[in-house]
Short mmCIF file of C-alpha atoms in Angstrom, two decimals:
data_model
loop_
_atom_site.label_atom_id
_atom_site.label_comp_id
_atom_site.label_asym_id
_atom_site.label_seq_id
_atom_site.Cartn_x
_atom_site.Cartn_y
_atom_site.Cartn_z
CA MET A 3 -74.33 -178.97 -34.75
CA LYS A 4 -73.91 -176.34 -36.77
CA LYS A 5 -76.70 -176.51 -39.25
CA TYR A 6 -79.08 -175.85 -36.54
CA ILE A 7 -79.75 -172.98 -34.47
CA SER A 8 -82.87 -171.84 -32.75
CA SER A 9 -83.37 -168.32 -32.48
CA ILE A 10 -85.36 -168.76 -29.64
CA LEU A 11 -82.83 -170.94 -27.56
CA LEU A 12 -80.53 -168.61 -28.63
CA ALA A 13 -82.22 -165.83 -26.55
CA LEU A 14 -82.56 -168.33 -24.12
CA VAL A 15 -79.09 -169.31 -23.41
CA LEU A 16 -77.64 -165.46 -23.76
CA CYS A 17 -80.25 -164.54 -20.94
CA SER A 18 -78.98 -166.22 -18.20
CA ALA A 19 -75.95 -163.97 -17.49
CA CYS A 20 -78.05 -160.50 -17.50
CA SER A 21 -77.92 -159.87 -14.13
CA GLU A 22 -74.99 -158.06 -12.25
CA SER A 23 -75.07 -160.90 -9.97
CA PHE A 24 -72.15 -163.57 -11.21
CA LEU A 25 -74.75 -166.77 -10.78
CA ASP A 26 -77.88 -165.11 -10.90
CA GLU A 27 -79.77 -168.80 -12.04
CA THR A 28 -83.14 -167.19 -12.48
CA PRO A 29 -83.93 -167.43 -16.27
CA GLN A 30 -85.08 -164.20 -17.50
CA ASN A 31 -87.08 -165.86 -20.13
CA PHE A 32 -88.44 -168.76 -17.88
CA GLU A 33 -91.87 -169.22 -19.81
CA SER A 34 -90.17 -169.87 -22.83
CA ALA A 35 -87.46 -172.58 -21.06
CA GLU A 36 -90.79 -174.13 -19.58
CA GLN A 37 -92.30 -174.37 -23.30
CA THR A 38 -88.69 -175.55 -24.74
CA TYR A 39 -87.99 -178.23 -22.11
CA LYS A 40 -91.23 -180.64 -22.95
CA THR A 41 -89.65 -182.66 -25.83
CA THR A 42 -87.07 -184.24 -27.31
CA LYS A 43 -87.57 -181.56 -30.01
CA GLY A 44 -87.22 -179.16 -27.51
CA PHE A 45 -84.40 -180.34 -25.84
CA ASN A 46 -82.56 -180.68 -29.04
CA ALA A 47 -83.25 -177.14 -29.83
CA ALA A 48 -81.44 -176.75 -26.22
CA LEU A 49 -78.69 -178.31 -27.07
CA ASN A 50 -78.12 -176.24 -30.24
CA GLY A 51 -78.57 -173.22 -27.97
CA LEU A 52 -75.72 -174.71 -25.38
CA GLN A 53 -73.53 -175.20 -28.60
CA ALA A 54 -74.01 -171.66 -29.59
CA TYR A 55 -73.53 -170.36 -26.05
CA SER A 56 -70.42 -172.17 -25.66
CA ARG A 57 -68.79 -170.84 -28.81
CA LEU A 58 -68.91 -167.73 -27.35
CA GLU A 59 -65.74 -169.07 -25.21
CA PHE A 60 -63.44 -166.13 -27.21
CA GLU A 61 -66.09 -163.65 -28.11
CA THR A 62 -64.76 -160.54 -28.90
CA TRP A 63 -66.17 -157.07 -29.79
CA ASN A 64 -69.79 -157.69 -30.08
CA ASP A 65 -73.04 -156.29 -28.22
CA ASN A 66 -73.57 -159.69 -26.31
CA ILE A 67 -73.66 -160.37 -23.00
CA VAL A 68 -70.27 -162.14 -23.01
CA SER A 69 -68.47 -159.52 -25.10
CA GLN A 70 -65.03 -159.58 -23.77
CA GLY A 71 -62.92 -156.92 -26.06
CA ALA A 72 -60.42 -158.07 -28.87
CA CYS A 73 -58.08 -160.68 -26.77
CA ALA A 74 -60.39 -163.00 -25.03
CA TYR A 75 -57.93 -165.98 -25.98
CA GLU A 76 -54.53 -164.05 -25.95
CA VAL A 77 -54.57 -163.88 -21.84
CA LEU A 78 -54.56 -167.87 -22.11
CA GLN A 79 -51.38 -167.73 -24.07
CA GLY A 80 -49.27 -164.47 -23.65
CA GLY A 81 -46.84 -163.95 -20.94
CA LEU A 82 -46.02 -167.49 -19.99
CA ASP A 83 -43.43 -169.55 -21.42
CA ILE A 84 -44.29 -170.01 -25.07
CA CYS A 85 -44.98 -166.27 -26.31
CA TYR A 86 -44.49 -162.87 -26.08
CA ILE A 87 -47.08 -160.09 -26.28
CA ASN A 88 -46.55 -157.14 -28.62
CA ASN A 89 -47.21 -153.53 -28.33
CA VAL A 90 -50.44 -153.86 -30.51
CA ASP A 91 -53.09 -153.77 -28.02
CA GLY A 92 -52.60 -152.01 -24.49
CA THR A 93 -55.53 -154.11 -22.76
CA LEU A 94 -53.18 -157.00 -23.23
CA GLN A 95 -50.15 -155.64 -21.61
CA PRO A 96 -50.90 -156.32 -17.99
CA PHE A 97 -51.10 -160.12 -18.86
CA GLN A 98 -47.46 -159.55 -19.81
CA LYS A 99 -46.25 -157.02 -16.76
CA TYR A 100 -48.46 -158.91 -14.57
CA THR A 101 -50.02 -155.75 -13.71
CA PHE A 102 -53.69 -156.70 -14.14
CA ASP A 103 -56.19 -156.99 -10.68
CA ALA A 104 -59.51 -158.01 -9.86
CA THR A 105 -61.35 -155.12 -12.06
CA ASN A 106 -59.63 -156.41 -15.36
CA SER A 107 -62.25 -156.95 -17.74
CA TYR A 108 -60.70 -160.12 -19.44
CA ILE A 109 -60.89 -161.66 -16.11
CA SER A 110 -64.39 -160.77 -15.11
CA ASN A 111 -65.62 -162.04 -18.40
CA ARG A 112 -63.85 -165.46 -18.32
CA TRP A 113 -66.05 -165.91 -15.12
CA LYS A 114 -69.01 -164.68 -16.79
CA TRP A 115 -68.84 -167.01 -19.86
CA ALA A 116 -68.15 -170.10 -17.45
CA TYR A 117 -71.02 -169.42 -15.16
CA GLY A 118 -73.34 -168.61 -18.50
CA LEU A 119 -72.57 -172.06 -19.60
CA ILE A 120 -73.27 -173.55 -16.36
CA THR A 121 -76.53 -172.29 -15.88
CA ASN A 122 -77.46 -173.28 -19.45
CA ALA A 123 -76.09 -176.63 -18.93
CA ASN A 124 -77.87 -176.89 -15.40
CA MET A 125 -81.21 -175.87 -16.97
CA MET A 126 -80.92 -179.09 -19.62
CA ILE A 127 -80.01 -181.53 -16.71
CA ASN A 128 -82.95 -180.15 -14.04
CA TYR A 129 -85.37 -180.09 -16.69
CA ALA A 130 -85.06 -183.62 -17.96
CA GLU A 131 -85.35 -184.82 -14.38
CA LYS A 132 -89.10 -183.33 -14.78
CA GLY A 133 -91.95 -185.82 -15.11
CA ASP A 134 -93.62 -184.34 -17.62
CA VAL A 135 -91.16 -184.64 -20.58
CA VAL A 136 -92.25 -186.45 -23.53
CA TRP A 137 -89.14 -188.33 -24.89
CA SER A 138 -88.57 -189.90 -28.47
CA LYS A 139 -86.27 -192.44 -26.92
CA ASP A 140 -85.90 -193.99 -24.06
CA THR A 141 -82.18 -193.01 -23.91
CA ASP A 142 -83.10 -189.39 -24.96
CA LYS A 143 -83.18 -188.04 -21.08
CA GLN A 144 -79.42 -189.43 -20.56
CA PHE A 145 -78.54 -188.34 -23.93
CA PHE A 146 -79.00 -184.59 -23.01
CA GLN A 147 -77.68 -184.74 -19.81
CA ALA A 148 -74.62 -186.30 -20.62
CA ASN A 149 -73.99 -183.44 -23.35
CA ALA A 150 -75.07 -181.10 -20.44
CA ARG A 151 -72.49 -182.64 -18.07
CA PHE A 152 -69.80 -182.27 -20.53
CA PHE A 153 -70.58 -178.74 -21.24
CA ARG A 154 -70.64 -178.26 -17.26
CA ALA A 155 -67.16 -179.85 -16.58
CA TYR A 156 -65.44 -177.69 -19.64
CA ALA A 157 -66.87 -174.46 -18.13
CA TYR A 158 -65.52 -175.47 -14.62
CA ARG A 159 -62.13 -176.46 -16.16
CA TYR A 160 -61.82 -172.84 -16.98
CA LEU A 161 -62.59 -171.85 -13.22
CA THR A 162 -60.52 -174.20 -11.47
CA TYR A 163 -57.34 -173.82 -13.34
CA LEU A 164 -57.73 -169.89 -13.14
CA TYR A 165 -59.32 -169.05 -9.86
CA GLY A 166 -58.88 -172.17 -7.69
CA ASP A 167 -61.98 -172.10 -5.42
CA VAL A 168 -65.03 -171.54 -7.08
CA PRO A 169 -68.83 -172.23 -6.15
CA TRP A 170 -70.18 -175.44 -7.63
CA VAL A 171 -73.56 -175.13 -8.88
CA ASP A 172 -75.44 -177.76 -9.95
CA LYS A 173 -79.11 -176.50 -10.09
CA VAL A 174 -81.33 -173.79 -11.37
CA GLU A 175 -81.93 -171.44 -8.22
CA GLU A 176 -85.58 -170.38 -7.93
CA GLU A 177 -84.78 -167.54 -5.96
CA TYR A 178 -82.17 -165.04 -6.26
CA ARG A 179 -79.38 -165.49 -3.98
CA VAL A 180 -76.06 -163.43 -2.81
CA ASP A 181 -74.58 -165.76 -0.54
CA PHE A 182 -72.83 -168.82 -2.47
CA PRO A 183 -69.76 -170.37 -0.88
CA ARG A 184 -66.62 -171.13 -2.43
CA THR A 185 -66.36 -174.68 -2.81
CA PRO A 186 -62.53 -176.40 -2.44
CA LYS A 187 -60.94 -177.07 -5.65
CA ALA A 188 -60.81 -180.69 -4.64
CA GLU A 189 -64.21 -181.21 -4.38
CA VAL A 190 -65.00 -179.25 -7.73
CA LEU A 191 -62.41 -181.65 -9.36
CA ALA A 192 -64.07 -185.04 -8.28
CA LYS A 193 -67.66 -183.40 -9.49
CA MET A 194 -66.36 -182.82 -12.77
CA ILE A 195 -64.83 -185.89 -12.64
CA GLU A 196 -68.37 -187.55 -11.91
CA ASP A 197 -69.75 -185.32 -14.68
CA LEU A 198 -67.24 -186.74 -17.23
CA GLU A 199 -67.79 -190.31 -16.43
CA PHE A 200 -71.64 -189.92 -16.83
CA ALA A 201 -70.93 -188.07 -20.18
CA ALA A 202 -68.67 -191.21 -21.37
CA GLN A 203 -71.28 -193.48 -20.65
CA TYR A 204 -74.30 -191.81 -22.13
CA LEU A 205 -72.44 -189.97 -25.23
CA PRO A 206 -72.49 -191.66 -28.74
CA GLU A 207 -69.88 -194.35 -28.92
CA ASN A 208 -69.13 -194.04 -32.85
CA PRO A 209 -67.94 -191.22 -34.37
CA ASN A 210 -68.77 -192.06 -37.62
CA ASN A 211 -72.52 -191.78 -36.63
CA VAL A 212 -72.92 -188.23 -35.39
CA LYS A 213 -72.76 -184.90 -37.10
CA ASP A 214 -69.76 -182.49 -37.15
CA GLY A 215 -69.25 -180.92 -34.00
CA GLU A 216 -71.41 -183.17 -32.03
CA LEU A 217 -69.78 -185.14 -28.81
CA THR A 218 -68.46 -188.40 -28.33
CA LYS A 219 -67.83 -190.68 -25.24
CA TRP A 220 -64.46 -190.03 -26.69
CA ALA A 221 -64.41 -186.11 -26.02
CA ALA A 222 -65.14 -186.72 -22.76
CA LEU A 223 -62.65 -189.79 -21.94
CA HIS A 224 -60.14 -187.16 -23.07
CA MET A 225 -61.05 -184.07 -20.73
CA LEU A 226 -61.61 -186.89 -18.09
CA SER A 227 -58.03 -187.71 -18.45
CA GLU A 228 -56.82 -184.12 -18.22
CA ILE A 229 -58.69 -183.58 -15.39
CA SER A 230 -58.14 -186.75 -13.46
CA ILE A 231 -54.02 -185.39 -13.92
CA PHE A 232 -55.33 -182.21 -12.14
CA ALA A 233 -57.06 -183.86 -9.57
CA GLY A 234 -53.86 -186.35 -8.66
CA ASP A 235 -55.83 -189.63 -9.87
CA TYR A 236 -52.94 -190.85 -12.70
CA LYS A 237 -54.12 -194.34 -12.53
CA LYS A 238 -57.39 -193.24 -13.99
CA ALA A 239 -55.62 -190.37 -15.86
CA GLU A 240 -53.87 -193.50 -17.74
CA THR A 241 -56.83 -195.75 -18.45
CA THR A 242 -58.99 -193.28 -19.56
CA ALA A 243 -56.48 -191.87 -22.49
CA LEU A 244 -55.76 -195.72 -23.06
CA GLU A 245 -58.87 -196.07 -23.81
CA VAL A 246 -59.65 -193.27 -26.35
CA ILE A 247 -55.96 -194.75 -28.04
CA ASN A 248 -57.03 -198.07 -27.81
CA SER A 249 -60.89 -197.23 -29.41
CA SER A 250 -59.42 -197.81 -33.00
CA TYR A 251 -61.80 -194.72 -34.06
CA PHE A 252 -58.89 -192.26 -34.02
CA GLN A 253 -55.28 -191.83 -35.62
CA LEU A 254 -52.16 -189.89 -35.75
CA MET A 255 -52.30 -188.41 -39.39
CA ASN A 256 -49.15 -189.28 -41.34
CA THR A 257 -50.26 -189.22 -44.56
CA ARG A 258 -51.84 -186.57 -47.09
CA PHE A 259 -55.80 -185.91 -47.00
CA GLY A 260 -58.61 -183.59 -47.54
CA LYS A 261 -58.12 -179.85 -48.99
CA ASN A 262 -55.16 -179.07 -51.13
CA SER A 263 -53.55 -183.14 -50.46
CA SER A 264 -52.45 -182.91 -53.89
CA GLN A 265 -50.82 -179.71 -53.46
CA PRO A 266 -47.36 -178.98 -51.65
CA GLY A 267 -47.93 -179.56 -48.01
CA ASP A 268 -47.54 -182.45 -45.18
CA PRO A 269 -49.89 -184.09 -42.79
CA PHE A 270 -49.49 -182.15 -39.97
CA ALA A 271 -50.60 -178.82 -41.92
CA ASP A 272 -53.20 -180.32 -43.84
CA MET A 273 -55.12 -180.68 -40.24
CA PHE A 274 -55.35 -177.17 -40.28
CA LEU A 275 -56.53 -175.97 -43.40
CA GLU A 276 -59.80 -174.56 -43.99
CA LYS A 277 -62.71 -177.63 -44.10
CA ASN A 278 -59.85 -180.24 -43.10
CA GLN A 279 -61.01 -180.29 -39.17
CA ASN A 280 -64.08 -182.85 -39.26
CA ARG A 281 -63.86 -186.37 -39.54
CA LYS A 282 -65.64 -186.23 -42.59
CA ALA A 283 -62.87 -184.51 -44.36
CA GLY A 284 -60.69 -187.59 -43.42
CA ASN A 285 -59.30 -186.10 -40.51
CA MET A 286 -59.02 -189.25 -37.88
CA GLU A 287 -57.09 -187.22 -35.58
CA SER A 288 -59.98 -184.92 -34.37
CA ILE A 289 -61.77 -185.95 -31.27
CA TRP A 290 -63.81 -182.78 -30.65
CA VAL A 291 -64.25 -179.88 -33.03
CA VAL A 292 -65.78 -176.68 -32.56
CA GLN A 293 -68.09 -175.84 -35.58
CA ALA A 294 -67.36 -172.36 -36.52
CA GLU A 295 -67.36 -172.36 -40.41
CA TYR A 296 -67.41 -169.44 -42.42
CA ASN A 297 -70.73 -168.44 -44.21
CA VAL A 298 -72.82 -171.59 -42.96
CA GLN A 299 -75.81 -171.20 -41.05
CA GLY A 300 -75.07 -172.05 -37.44
CA GLY A 301 -71.46 -171.77 -37.55
CA SER A 302 -69.84 -168.69 -35.59
CA THR A 303 -69.64 -165.20 -36.51
CA THR A 304 -67.34 -162.76 -37.30
CA TYR A 305 -66.67 -162.01 -33.88
CA ASN A 306 -66.45 -165.43 -32.19
CA ASP A 307 -62.64 -166.16 -32.70
CA TRP A 308 -59.97 -163.61 -33.59
CA THR A 309 -57.06 -166.04 -32.96
CA ARG A 310 -55.83 -165.10 -36.74
CA ARG A 311 -55.29 -161.80 -35.80
CA ALA A 312 -53.36 -162.99 -32.60
CA TRP A 313 -50.77 -164.95 -34.41
CA VAL A 314 -50.62 -163.62 -37.84
CA GLY A 315 -49.04 -160.24 -38.44
CA ALA A 316 -49.60 -157.12 -39.64
CA TYR A 317 -47.20 -157.45 -42.12
CA TYR A 318 -49.00 -155.47 -44.79
CA SER A 319 -48.51 -152.26 -42.64
CA ILE A 320 -44.97 -152.15 -43.95
CA PRO A 321 -44.46 -150.46 -47.70
CA GLY A 322 -43.89 -153.70 -50.35
CA PHE A 323 -46.41 -155.89 -48.59
CA ILE A 324 -50.12 -156.45 -49.52
CA ILE A 325 -52.75 -158.70 -47.52
CA SER A 326 -52.17 -162.24 -49.31
CA GLN A 327 -53.51 -165.96 -47.96
CA GLU A 328 -49.56 -166.54 -48.35
CA TYR A 329 -49.08 -164.69 -45.40
CA GLY A 330 -52.54 -165.65 -43.43
CA GLY A 331 -54.80 -163.06 -44.40
CA ARG A 332 -55.11 -159.88 -42.29
CA GLY A 333 -53.44 -160.17 -38.74
CA LEU A 334 -52.47 -158.09 -35.87
CA GLY A 335 -49.81 -159.94 -34.60
CA GLN A 336 -50.94 -159.56 -30.37
CA ILE A 337 -48.56 -162.38 -29.52
CA ARG A 338 -45.52 -164.30 -31.07
CA PRO A 339 -43.72 -167.24 -30.07
CA ILE A 340 -40.38 -166.89 -28.46
CA GLN A 341 -37.57 -167.63 -30.63
CA HIS A 342 -36.20 -170.54 -28.25
CA TRP A 343 -39.35 -172.83 -29.40
CA LEU A 344 -38.76 -171.96 -32.94
CA ASP A 345 -35.28 -173.02 -32.37
CA SER A 346 -36.09 -176.07 -30.50
CA TYR A 347 -37.29 -178.18 -33.80
CA GLU A 348 -35.01 -180.41 -35.43
CA ALA A 349 -34.67 -179.52 -39.13
CA LYS A 350 -36.56 -182.72 -40.12
CA ASP A 351 -39.01 -182.50 -37.89
CA MET A 352 -42.52 -182.42 -39.96
CA ARG A 353 -43.92 -179.51 -37.49
CA ASN A 354 -41.14 -177.42 -38.67
CA SER A 355 -41.75 -177.67 -42.28
CA ILE A 356 -42.41 -174.15 -44.21
CA TYR A 357 -45.97 -175.30 -44.17
CA ASN A 358 -46.36 -175.20 -40.52
CA ILE A 359 -43.71 -172.47 -39.46
CA ARG A 360 -43.51 -169.17 -41.54
CA ARG A 361 -39.84 -167.90 -40.91
CA GLU A 362 -39.27 -165.54 -43.93
CA TYR A 363 -41.34 -162.62 -45.85
CA VAL A 364 -40.85 -161.64 -49.39
CA TYR A 365 -42.43 -158.37 -50.61
CA ASN A 366 -45.24 -159.16 -52.53
CA ASP A 367 -46.97 -155.73 -53.86
CA PRO A 368 -46.36 -156.11 -57.42
CA LYS A 369 -47.06 -152.22 -57.42
CA ASN A 370 -43.91 -151.44 -55.38
CA THR A 371 -41.12 -152.51 -57.93
CA ALA A 372 -38.25 -151.34 -55.73
CA LEU A 373 -39.33 -154.04 -53.48
CA PHE A 374 -41.23 -156.79 -55.20
CA GLY A 375 -39.84 -160.31 -55.01
CA LYS A 376 -37.15 -159.12 -52.48
CA LYS A 377 -36.62 -161.21 -48.93
CA HIS A 378 -37.66 -158.24 -45.86
CA THR A 379 -35.34 -158.39 -43.17
CA ILE A 380 -37.19 -159.10 -39.76
CA THR A 381 -36.51 -156.35 -37.02
CA GLU A 382 -37.03 -156.21 -33.25
CA ASP A 383 -39.01 -153.40 -33.82
CA ASN A 384 -41.14 -154.58 -36.31
CA MET A 385 -41.69 -158.05 -33.85
CA ASP A 386 -43.05 -155.87 -31.26
CA ARG A 387 -45.18 -153.78 -33.59
CA GLY A 388 -46.46 -157.03 -34.43
CA TYR A 389 -45.71 -156.69 -38.22
CA VAL A 390 -43.37 -159.68 -39.50
CA PHE A 391 -41.85 -162.27 -36.88
CA PRO A 392 -41.76 -165.92 -37.01
CA THR A 393 -45.14 -167.80 -36.13
CA THR A 394 -47.34 -170.89 -36.70
CA THR A 395 -49.49 -171.22 -39.85
CA LYS A 396 -52.23 -172.97 -37.75
CA PHE A 397 -54.19 -169.95 -37.59
CA ASP A 398 -54.02 -168.69 -41.26
CA TYR A 399 -57.16 -167.43 -42.32
CA MET A 400 -58.58 -165.38 -45.39
CA PRO A 401 -61.91 -165.44 -47.12
CA GLU A 402 -61.60 -165.59 -51.17
CA ASN A 403 -64.41 -162.75 -51.21
CA ASP A 404 -62.91 -160.44 -48.17
CA GLU A 405 -59.67 -160.34 -47.70
CA THR A 406 -59.67 -157.62 -44.73
CA TYR A 407 -62.37 -159.94 -42.80
CA ASN A 408 -61.87 -159.49 -38.68
CA GLY A 409 -63.03 -163.18 -37.82
CA ASN A 410 -61.15 -166.43 -38.31
CA GLN A 411 -64.28 -168.90 -39.05
CA LYS A 412 -62.73 -172.36 -39.66
CA ASP A 413 -63.47 -175.28 -37.81
CA LYS A 414 -61.41 -175.74 -34.58
CA MET A 415 -59.98 -179.08 -33.20
CA ARG A 416 -60.30 -178.79 -29.25
CA PHE A 417 -59.24 -182.37 -28.56
CA ARG A 418 -57.04 -184.22 -30.90
CA LEU A 419 -55.26 -187.69 -30.74
CA ALA A 420 -51.78 -186.35 -30.30
CA GLU A 421 -52.90 -184.70 -27.10
CA THR A 422 -54.26 -187.35 -25.53
CA TYR A 423 -50.83 -189.25 -26.42
CA LEU A 424 -48.93 -186.29 -24.39
CA LEU A 425 -51.59 -186.63 -21.32
CA LEU A 426 -50.75 -190.35 -21.24
CA ALA A 427 -47.42 -189.31 -21.11
CA GLU A 428 -48.16 -186.62 -18.56
CA ALA A 429 -49.86 -189.47 -16.27
CA TYR A 430 -47.27 -191.80 -16.76
CA ILE A 431 -44.41 -189.04 -15.64
CA LYS A 432 -46.38 -188.17 -12.40
CA ASP A 433 -46.96 -191.93 -11.62
CA ASN A 434 -43.09 -192.50 -12.33
CA GLN A 435 -43.48 -194.73 -15.01
CA ILE A 436 -40.78 -193.14 -17.42
CA ALA A 437 -40.88 -195.73 -20.02
CA LYS A 438 -44.23 -196.00 -20.83
CA ALA A 439 -44.25 -191.97 -21.05
CA THR A 440 -41.31 -192.28 -23.38
CA ASP A 441 -43.26 -194.53 -25.56
CA ALA A 442 -45.91 -192.25 -25.37
CA ILE A 443 -44.19 -189.25 -26.35
CA ASN A 444 -42.30 -191.14 -28.97
CA LYS A 445 -45.77 -191.87 -30.75
CA VAL A 446 -45.99 -188.14 -31.54
CA ARG A 447 -42.33 -187.66 -32.25
CA ALA A 448 -42.65 -190.38 -35.06
CA ARG A 449 -45.44 -189.11 -36.69
CA ALA A 450 -43.41 -185.78 -36.70
CA GLY A 451 -40.64 -187.24 -38.35
CA ALA A 452 -38.12 -186.59 -35.19
CA THR A 453 -35.62 -188.11 -33.47
CA LEU A 454 -36.94 -190.35 -30.44
CA ALA A 455 -36.63 -189.65 -27.02
CA THR A 456 -35.32 -191.71 -24.69
CA GLN A 457 -35.67 -192.60 -20.98
CA ALA A 458 -33.19 -190.49 -20.30
CA ASP A 459 -34.21 -187.42 -21.57
CA VAL A 460 -38.18 -187.24 -20.37
CA ASN A 461 -39.47 -185.48 -17.57
CA ILE A 462 -42.15 -182.95 -16.92
CA ASP A 463 -40.21 -180.18 -18.67
CA TYR A 464 -39.17 -182.39 -21.79
CA LEU A 465 -43.19 -183.27 -21.79
CA LEU A 466 -44.13 -179.18 -21.76
CA ASP A 467 -41.41 -178.65 -24.45
CA GLU A 468 -42.97 -181.62 -26.74
CA ARG A 469 -46.68 -179.76 -25.78
CA VAL A 470 -45.37 -176.54 -27.51
CA ARG A 471 -43.78 -178.15 -30.46
CA GLU A 472 -46.88 -179.92 -31.37
CA LEU A 473 -49.86 -177.79 -29.37
CA LEU A 474 -48.63 -174.11 -29.90
CA GLY A 475 -52.23 -171.96 -29.87
CA GLU A 476 -53.94 -174.95 -29.42
CA GLU A 477 -53.73 -175.62 -25.70
CA MET A 478 -54.65 -173.25 -23.40
CA ARG A 479 -51.13 -173.10 -22.17
CA ARG A 480 -51.91 -171.16 -18.92
CA PHE A 481 -54.11 -174.68 -17.87
CA THR A 482 -50.88 -177.04 -18.74
CA LEU A 483 -48.56 -174.83 -16.56
CA VAL A 484 -50.96 -174.59 -13.60
CA ARG A 485 -51.85 -178.30 -13.53
CA THR A 486 -48.08 -179.32 -13.53
CA GLY A 487 -46.99 -176.31 -11.38
CA LYS A 488 -44.65 -175.04 -13.68
CA LEU A 489 -46.16 -171.67 -14.36
CA ILE A 490 -44.04 -169.24 -12.27
CA GLU A 491 -40.32 -171.29 -13.08
CA ARG A 492 -41.02 -171.75 -16.83
CA THR A 493 -42.07 -168.44 -17.65
CA LYS A 494 -39.29 -166.72 -15.57
CA LYS A 495 -36.71 -169.20 -17.39
CA TYR A 496 -38.38 -168.26 -21.42
CA ASN A 497 -39.77 -165.39 -21.31
CA SER A 498 -37.23 -162.41 -20.83
CA LYS A 499 -40.47 -159.78 -20.99
CA SER A 500 -42.06 -161.33 -17.93
CA ALA A 501 -39.77 -162.82 -15.80
CA SER A 502 -38.98 -159.93 -13.59
CA THR A 503 -42.83 -159.17 -12.80
CA ILE A 504 -44.29 -162.59 -12.23
CA LYS A 505 -45.04 -163.42 -8.74
CA ASP A 506 -45.97 -166.64 -6.96
CA GLN A 507 -49.55 -165.02 -6.77
CA HIS A 508 -50.11 -164.95 -10.47
CA VAL A 509 -50.77 -168.79 -10.65
CA LEU A 510 -54.27 -167.91 -9.91
CA TRP A 511 -56.28 -164.96 -11.42
CA PRO A 512 -58.19 -162.78 -8.82
CA ILE A 513 -61.81 -163.47 -8.41
CA PRO A 514 -63.57 -160.81 -10.41
CA GLN A 515 -64.16 -157.78 -7.59
CA GLY A 516 -67.62 -157.48 -9.45
CA VAL A 517 -68.38 -161.05 -8.00
CA ILE A 518 -67.19 -160.43 -4.46
CA ASP A 519 -69.29 -157.19 -4.24
CA SER A 520 -72.18 -158.94 -5.57
CA ASN A 521 -71.89 -162.17 -3.20
CA SER A 522 -72.85 -159.93 -0.22
CA GLY A 523 -74.34 -162.50 1.80
CA LEU A 524 -71.26 -164.10 2.54
CA LYS A 525 -67.86 -162.33 2.53
CA TRP A 526 -65.49 -163.77 0.57
CA GLU A 527 -61.41 -162.94 0.92
CA ASN A 528 -60.00 -162.80 -2.54
CA ASN A 529 -57.09 -165.27 -3.99
CA PRO A 530 -53.56 -164.78 -1.89
CA GLY A 531 -51.93 -161.46 -3.29
CA TYR A 532 -55.06 -159.59 -4.53
CA ASN A 533 -56.39 -158.22 -1.84
#
């Protein structure tokens, strides 16, 4: 999908969020929509636009409608059981100290992005139902609606995890509304499941026959397994996860591949090297990859993703260091893993290798002859400043021609098979099938070369521990903790900087105050604890 972006459609998808109303369904460029949604070619352009809008998921400083400040991604990771928030960006501190409220900009922009994506998905779904569309193939209508329904479910995934009960909207409103009711979360989840079942039925099956970044039925089934767990339907979650696992299209990567495969490294690290995310690069573990490649038409921009700045430290701020690829490029160290998790790996665990976790820093500025080549001693103060700390290398990134570049423009694995196994294990645990859960977890641990779990080991906390070791930084950790009901307990247990301030109310975020004010025709009470 990254090779084709319509500038007309990009303007179209962005216009949907231009009103102060959180659900302004009246497209500001209505004539362009009417002209676009007439043929398969027009729907293809619209789908490219929908993909482009979805990539604004973690948009940072920029001048578009969903600009979110520097830390849109970090608020779903920091202040929880996996990482501390460093003293780098003051806008993040409310998510460690739990002082955020209904006026917080990150909270409101997450809502804005999600409903913008829903609006544009609904446009595609609704226009496909019109009788005057000229389709190139009989299957085109279902194909485009399947893509749109996947993205609608993806947007509601954010909304249900973060805010609980939210308005279900499935059509483009012809008149401006200020009286949307909040739909109970259980009903929203049921509708998401319907969307994902439809998507799985009509999206392409063979991932070898689609372009990089395009959706297949397996992406829909992977997310369907997760949402089914959230909805309490563990049998459906098991069945759908097993469909993906048994499809024969995917495998856990346990041999070297792709870029730098002839150089020192390991299969786990290979998956996170630039240009190694997609199937065509030899990555058979990827199920859905967001296209964000550097300097490619239709890829992301400087501001779409700053995950590198989150996990990579500002080591170059210390005399004796210069920016280098060896240490991940130009980071800011906004968040850092809690030491407990770095200590939880066995020495033989592949995920614990020097290629996957950076624990040591050696002064690398040859101009500083007094320090060059010597090992740096990490201090608590330097960790708090975000300078140097043990961290994952998954988000290392530095363009060869621009070492101070802000963004992290390599393609991103959103869903991969290792997580499918862990979702299957989660469903089995919830379904009291511990033996099967143990087997699923051990598929992941065997690839890592770690000691296999026993049935006596396995419970929901063991599963959550294993998700950290495998998926640190990839999963939206807040979602996982909400789904498993463990957010408060585990944050208190593992995060000493947030333990004293987190409260039961913080399982959900508040509804943005601007949303409540705009929906003036139907008064809402905010989520408990935020009134």
